[in-house]
Amino acid sequence: MSAIKIRLKENDLQQLKDVCKSFNNEEGELINVLHKAQGIFGYLPAEVQEVVARQLKISVAKVYGVVTFYSFFTMVPRGRYPISVCTGTACYVRGAEKVLDEFKRLIKVPVGETTPDGKFSIAGLRCVGACGLAPVVLIGDKTYGRVAPDGVRKILKEYDDK
Amino acid sequence: MHILVCGGTGCHASSSNLLLENLREQVAGKDLAGEVQVIATGCFGFCEKGPIIKIIPDNTFYTQVQPADATEIIEEHVIKGRQVGRLLYKDPVNKEVISDSRKMGFYKKQIRVALRNCGFIDPENIDEYIAADGYSALGKVLTSMTPEQATKEIIDSGLRGRGGGGFSTGIKWDIARKVQADQKYVVCNADEGDPGAFMDRSILEGDPHSVIEAMIINGYCIGADWGLVYIRAEYPLAIERLKTALGQAREYGLLGEDILGTGFNFDIEIRYGAGAFVCGEETALIQSMEGHRGEPTFKPPFPAQSGYLGKPTNVNNVETFANIPVIFNKGAEWFASIGTEKSKGTKVFALAGKINNVGLIEVPMGTTLREVIFEIGGGIKDGKKFKAVQTGGPSGGCLTEKHLDTPIDFDNLLASGSMMGSGGMIVMDEDDCMVSVARFYLDFTVEESCGKCTPCRVGNKRLYELLDVISKGNGTHKDLDKLRNLGEVIKDTSLCGLGQTSPNPVLSTMDNFWDEYLAHVEDHRCPAGQCKDLIRYEVVAENCVGCTACARNCPVNCISGERKEVHFIDQSICIKCGVCFMKCKFNAISVS
Ligand SMILES: Cc1cc2nc3c(=O)[nH]c(=O)nc-3n(C[C@H](O)[C@H](O)[C@H](O)COP(=O)(O)O)c2cc1C
Ligand code: SF4
Ligand code: SF4
Ligand code: SF4
Ligand code: FES
């Protein structure tokens, strides 16, 4: 499983158990539980999955199988400023790939990973529904539209002192 | 007077919420609250030029409105009755200024059925929906029709599913109705996985009550008292609006127990998807709702026989549902009078790509691609040449010049080697490489295949690799043969619709753009100048005036040259990002 080992704090553990309980510890609610858990921790490390498995009385393998199946769930913490480059078709034909390449080049990590200082992470995203602004990039909640490769450096500069 | 402000995702992304606040502040500050109402609506469709506002009753249509423009709009338009000329829409072709949205080429050919309320009502206010005939269909069905009669109305309308398959909605309801069971379910498929499509999201954001009303009617018809909406977690705004709408419907006694005093019970809960395209497939969706990995299961049994928790389940798409209330209000005959012989009504398309008017459109079935692209869409961006239009997303194909006059409906699109799909329509111009486009879709499929069956899991990966080799200029004729054969095998042997259609983007581009594949293989050349490994950016010495624009913008600083002198690109450093090509105003950068 995940290389990152963490120990859950006592109150985190309680919070997680409460989430499971709010769904009656029902196996069928696994995905809803994971949504909530990721909302609390920001990601789903092995330890969280183990607790969820125990509470819902299912195998850790089943939880892991679900976590890894859905791209919305992540087992590594995202950066403080998660960068998502839309790679939907509309953005693709308007040059999203080149924009993504430029982000990767400048922050020096591949898609799906986080910079060592924990500041940025980068991911591809399928259509955010703002195709009129293609290519679209999201950083946290902020949307950047009509991004060209030469505009990437300027966007990243906004986060220089953060 | 009403000021309608688009609150769809596209306009939201360009600060329409700030604009809304400013307008409201201005209205309050100038004591206009009695006469002027500022309303946040769903998507107007004209996303290209957002944020959009429209002023009723005169229908003035303002585009690309910035939050700072609020003052001028209130002072000039509202108070002095003078239009703000600089914010009016200008036709991209003949430069004519048009203030009345009904006269814009973009809206002229559209008929809004599923989108009837999007951009007209406040989606967070049930009273506005009710004022627009909302919930009257439900009242009519519950009080004056039997489930059988109501189902027959849908059969007679000729409505076919808008989620991709195009199966008759009425017949599907009838099958679920006739199955005997102690419990049945209604499911709304709001997974919308096609990358580059946003119809369902816009309906849920702009008119959530129409979907709720239709689900209740569906429940009554098939004998279900519980509904579920399976929606992507990536759609926060749509989820919020849906939740608000559900709450309001319960408050009004339209949802819950003893609806409208008729003794009929029905309620709806929301289930969240978690980013898996295959979960849009109905059996996978059901697996996912039960908390499992979203792997499709073998059909039969169909969901109508054994679906959610093993009970008969009717699954319909968001847009399909949005059509239901109007059918009861205006009659099956009215609905069936729109469209072609076998495809009735309208279809919503998300028009995007290299087109002037990116946005959400709704046209009668039978409209031609030419009308959609050149009249509604306003033609190709930057005066370039039309090359292809992709419909049906990762399951569909690329259509070309020769298909432009084909009337769009389920059957014609299939016959042309593509499909309707859910309604994504991506327009491409001469600069798009069809091998790259095919590779793009296969990359998507490989990532999204659930892995349950081998042809899809392994076969698509091989297709992708073959395309990759070809796009690097290392492909052979044998690879082209393999591509076609393997594509056919995957289509024939995959378990679910994902694998059965995934080779379509490859096969259809091979059929329609064979020359382009040959150019990559025989001449190691990418005619569109897209495939990185086959192109070089070079300075054309005769044209270069030494303006330094390219050098200043090159992200890796590999262009050298003094002011007013011919520049030079260091090929060993160039990452082929294409910035210099875009920046040079003198045609002095060539792609070869
Ligand atoms: C791979 C795959 C993905 C699909 N994705 C969607 C989707 O995102 N939304 C949708 O409504 N239907 C989707 N469908 C179609 C559904 O399986 C189903 O046919 C549809 O929801 C039925 O509703 P309708 O009859 O109203 O179209 C998909 C099918 C396949 C094979
Ligand atoms: S065709 Fe692909 S997506 Fe469908 S069941 Fe097989 S592996 Fe899964
Ligand atoms: S293509 Fe990009 S990297 Fe290469 S010279 Fe032009 S701007 Fe520089
Ligand atoms: S932008 Fe064009 S004209 Fe200007 S220096 Fe570069 S190549 Fe020459
Ligand atoms: S494809 Fe990027 S926003 Fe739609």
PDB file of C-alpha atoms in Angstrom, chain A residues 27-32 35 62 64-66 68-73 87-90 92-94 97-98 101-102 105 125-133 143 146 148-150 153, chain B residues 9 13 48 195-196 198 201 232-233 271-275 279 288 290-294 352-355 358 381 426 436 440-441 444 447 450 532 537 553 555-556 575-577 579 583:
ATOM      1  CA  GLU A  27     -21.089  -1.720   3.532  1.00  0.00           C
ATOM      2  CA  GLY A  28     -23.152  -0.213   0.710  1.00  0.00           C
ATOM      3  CA  GLU A  29     -22.232   3.280   1.903  1.00  0.00           C
ATOM      4  CA  LEU A  30     -18.515   2.730   1.390  1.00  0.00           C
ATOM      5  CA  ILE A  31     -18.179   5.347  -1.338  1.00  0.00           C
ATOM      6  CA  ASN A  32     -20.067   7.962   0.652  1.00  0.00           C
ATOM      7  CA  HIS A  35     -15.990  10.944   0.163  1.00  0.00           C
ATOM      8  CA  LYS A  62     -12.154  -4.252  -0.824  1.00  0.00           C
ATOM      9  CA  TYR A  64      -8.353  -0.413  -1.364  1.00  0.00           C
ATOM     10  CA  GLY A  65      -9.974  -1.770  -4.521  1.00  0.00           C
ATOM     11  CA  VAL A  66     -12.590   0.959  -4.422  1.00  0.00           C
ATOM     12  CA  THR A  68      -7.860   2.881  -6.431  1.00  0.00           C
ATOM     13  CA  PHE A  69     -10.724   2.399  -8.882  1.00  0.00           C
ATOM     14  CA  TYR A  70     -12.060   5.921  -8.647  1.00  0.00           C
ATOM     15  CA  SER A  71      -9.829   8.751  -9.748  1.00  0.00           C
ATOM     16  CA  PHE A  72     -11.487  11.173  -7.357  1.00  0.00           C
ATOM     17  CA  PHE A  73      -9.876   9.355  -4.425  1.00  0.00           C
ATOM     18  CA  THR A  87      -7.657  17.630 -20.433  1.00  0.00           C
ATOM     19  CA  GLY A  88     -11.191  17.350 -21.766  1.00  0.00           C
ATOM     20  CA  THR A  89     -11.506  17.250 -25.528  1.00  0.00           C
ATOM     21  CA  ALA A  90     -12.376  20.907 -25.975  1.00  0.00           C
ATOM     22  CA  TYR A  92      -7.183  19.374 -25.727  1.00  0.00           C
ATOM     23  CA  VAL A  93      -7.898  20.732 -29.203  1.00  0.00           C
ATOM     24  CA  ARG A  94      -7.147  24.201 -27.943  1.00  0.00           C
ATOM     25  CA  GLU A  97      -1.376  19.317 -23.586  1.00  0.00           C
ATOM     26  CA  LYS A  98       1.227  22.011 -24.157  1.00  0.00           C
ATOM     27  CA  ASP A 101       3.743  20.126 -20.287  1.00  0.00           C
ATOM     28  CA  GLU A 102       4.753  23.604 -19.286  1.00  0.00           C
ATOM     29  CA  ARG A 105       8.396  21.469 -16.645  1.00  0.00           C
ATOM     30  CA  LEU A 125      -9.047  16.769 -15.064  1.00  0.00           C
ATOM     31  CA  ARG A 126     -11.803  15.930 -17.546  1.00  0.00           C
ATOM     32  CA  CYS A 127     -13.966  18.846 -18.617  1.00  0.00           C
ATOM     33  CA  VAL A 128     -14.858  21.297 -15.914  1.00  0.00           C
ATOM     34  CA  GLY A 129     -17.748  22.605 -18.004  1.00  0.00           C
ATOM     35  CA  ALA A 130     -16.116  25.883 -18.941  1.00  0.00           C
ATOM     36  CA  CYS A 131     -15.145  24.841 -22.460  1.00  0.00           C
ATOM     37  CA  GLY A 132     -15.733  28.405 -23.697  1.00  0.00           C
ATOM     38  CA  LEU A 133     -12.624  29.366 -21.751  1.00  0.00           C
ATOM     39  CA  THR A 143     -10.149  29.223 -12.501  1.00  0.00           C
ATOM     40  CA  ARG A 146      -7.564  30.679 -22.176  1.00  0.00           C
ATOM     41  CA  ALA A 148      -1.310  29.551 -23.216  1.00  0.00           C
ATOM     42  CA  PRO A 149       2.044  27.879 -22.501  1.00  0.00           C
ATOM     43  CA  ASP A 150       3.788  31.238 -22.192  1.00  0.00           C
ATOM     44  CA  ARG A 153       5.086  31.167 -15.597  1.00  0.00           C
TER      45      ARG A 153
ATOM     46  CA  THR B   9     -20.216  27.066 -14.319  1.00  0.00           C
ATOM     47  CA  ALA B  13     -15.439  30.801 -13.686  1.00  0.00           C
ATOM     48  CA  GLU B  48     -17.902  31.739 -25.450  1.00  0.00           C
ATOM     49  CA  PRO B 195     -14.855  14.829 -21.625  1.00  0.00           C
ATOM     50  CA  GLY B 196     -15.935  18.038 -23.296  1.00  0.00           C
ATOM     51  CA  PHE B 198     -21.619  19.689 -20.128  1.00  0.00           C
ATOM     52  CA  ARG B 201     -24.571  19.669 -15.679  1.00  0.00           C
ATOM     53  CA  ARG B 232     -20.325  13.330 -10.378  1.00  0.00           C
ATOM     54  CA  ALA B 233     -18.651  14.696  -7.269  1.00  0.00           C
ATOM     55  CA  ARG B 271     -25.382   9.397  -4.738  1.00  0.00           C
ATOM     56  CA  TYR B 272     -21.940  10.651  -5.670  1.00  0.00           C
ATOM     57  CA  GLY B 273     -19.768   9.362  -8.439  1.00  0.00           C
ATOM     58  CA  ALA B 274     -16.061   9.482  -7.889  1.00  0.00           C
ATOM     59  CA  GLY B 275     -14.516  10.046 -11.263  1.00  0.00           C
ATOM     60  CA  CYS B 279     -19.760   4.365 -14.149  1.00  0.00           C
ATOM     61  CA  SER B 288     -21.082   1.945  -7.856  1.00  0.00           C
ATOM     62  CA  GLU B 290     -24.064  -0.177  -4.065  1.00  0.00           C
ATOM     63  CA  GLY B 291     -20.585   0.831  -2.915  1.00  0.00           C
ATOM     64  CA  HIS B 292     -18.519  -1.420  -5.173  1.00  0.00           C
ATOM     65  CA  ARG B 293     -15.937  -0.835  -7.878  1.00  0.00           C
ATOM     66  CA  GLY B 294     -17.857   0.376 -10.893  1.00  0.00           C
ATOM     67  CA  ALA B 352     -16.778  23.330 -28.379  1.00  0.00           C
ATOM     68  CA  GLY B 353     -13.344  23.319 -29.901  1.00  0.00           C
ATOM     69  CA  LYS B 354     -12.216  25.531 -32.775  1.00  0.00           C
ATOM     70  CA  ILE B 355     -15.493  27.286 -33.214  1.00  0.00           C
ATOM     71  CA  VAL B 358     -18.619  27.762 -27.964  1.00  0.00           C
ATOM     72  CA  LYS B 381     -12.251  30.327 -35.200  1.00  0.00           C
ATOM     73  CA  ILE B 426     -15.991  19.092 -30.825  1.00  0.00           C
ATOM     74  CA  SER B 436      -3.191  12.723 -32.349  1.00  0.00           C
ATOM     75  CA  PHE B 440      -6.016  11.344 -27.260  1.00  0.00           C
ATOM     76  CA  TYR B 441      -9.235   9.317 -27.081  1.00  0.00           C
ATOM     77  CA  PHE B 444      -8.664   8.328 -22.237  1.00  0.00           C
ATOM     78  CA  GLU B 447      -7.216   5.141 -18.337  1.00  0.00           C
ATOM     79  CA  CYS B 450     -12.360  -0.969 -15.763  1.00  0.00           C
ATOM     80  CA  LYS B 532       6.007  16.926 -31.702  1.00  0.00           C
ATOM     81  CA  TYR B 537       9.867  25.311 -35.566  1.00  0.00           C
ATOM     82  CA  ASN B 553       8.102  34.664 -24.905  1.00  0.00           C
ATOM     83  CA  PRO B 555       9.679  29.580 -22.165  1.00  0.00           C
ATOM     84  CA  VAL B 556      13.108  27.956 -22.505  1.00  0.00           C
ATOM     85  CA  ILE B 575      10.576  21.975 -26.490  1.00  0.00           C
ATOM     86  CA  LYS B 576       8.200  22.586 -29.407  1.00  0.00           C
ATOM     87  CA  CYS B 577       5.645  24.403 -27.365  1.00  0.00           C
ATOM     88  CA  VAL B 579       4.590  29.804 -28.461  1.00  0.00           C
ATOM     89  CA  LYS B 583       3.469  35.194 -31.085  1.00  0.00           C
TER      90      LYS B 583
END
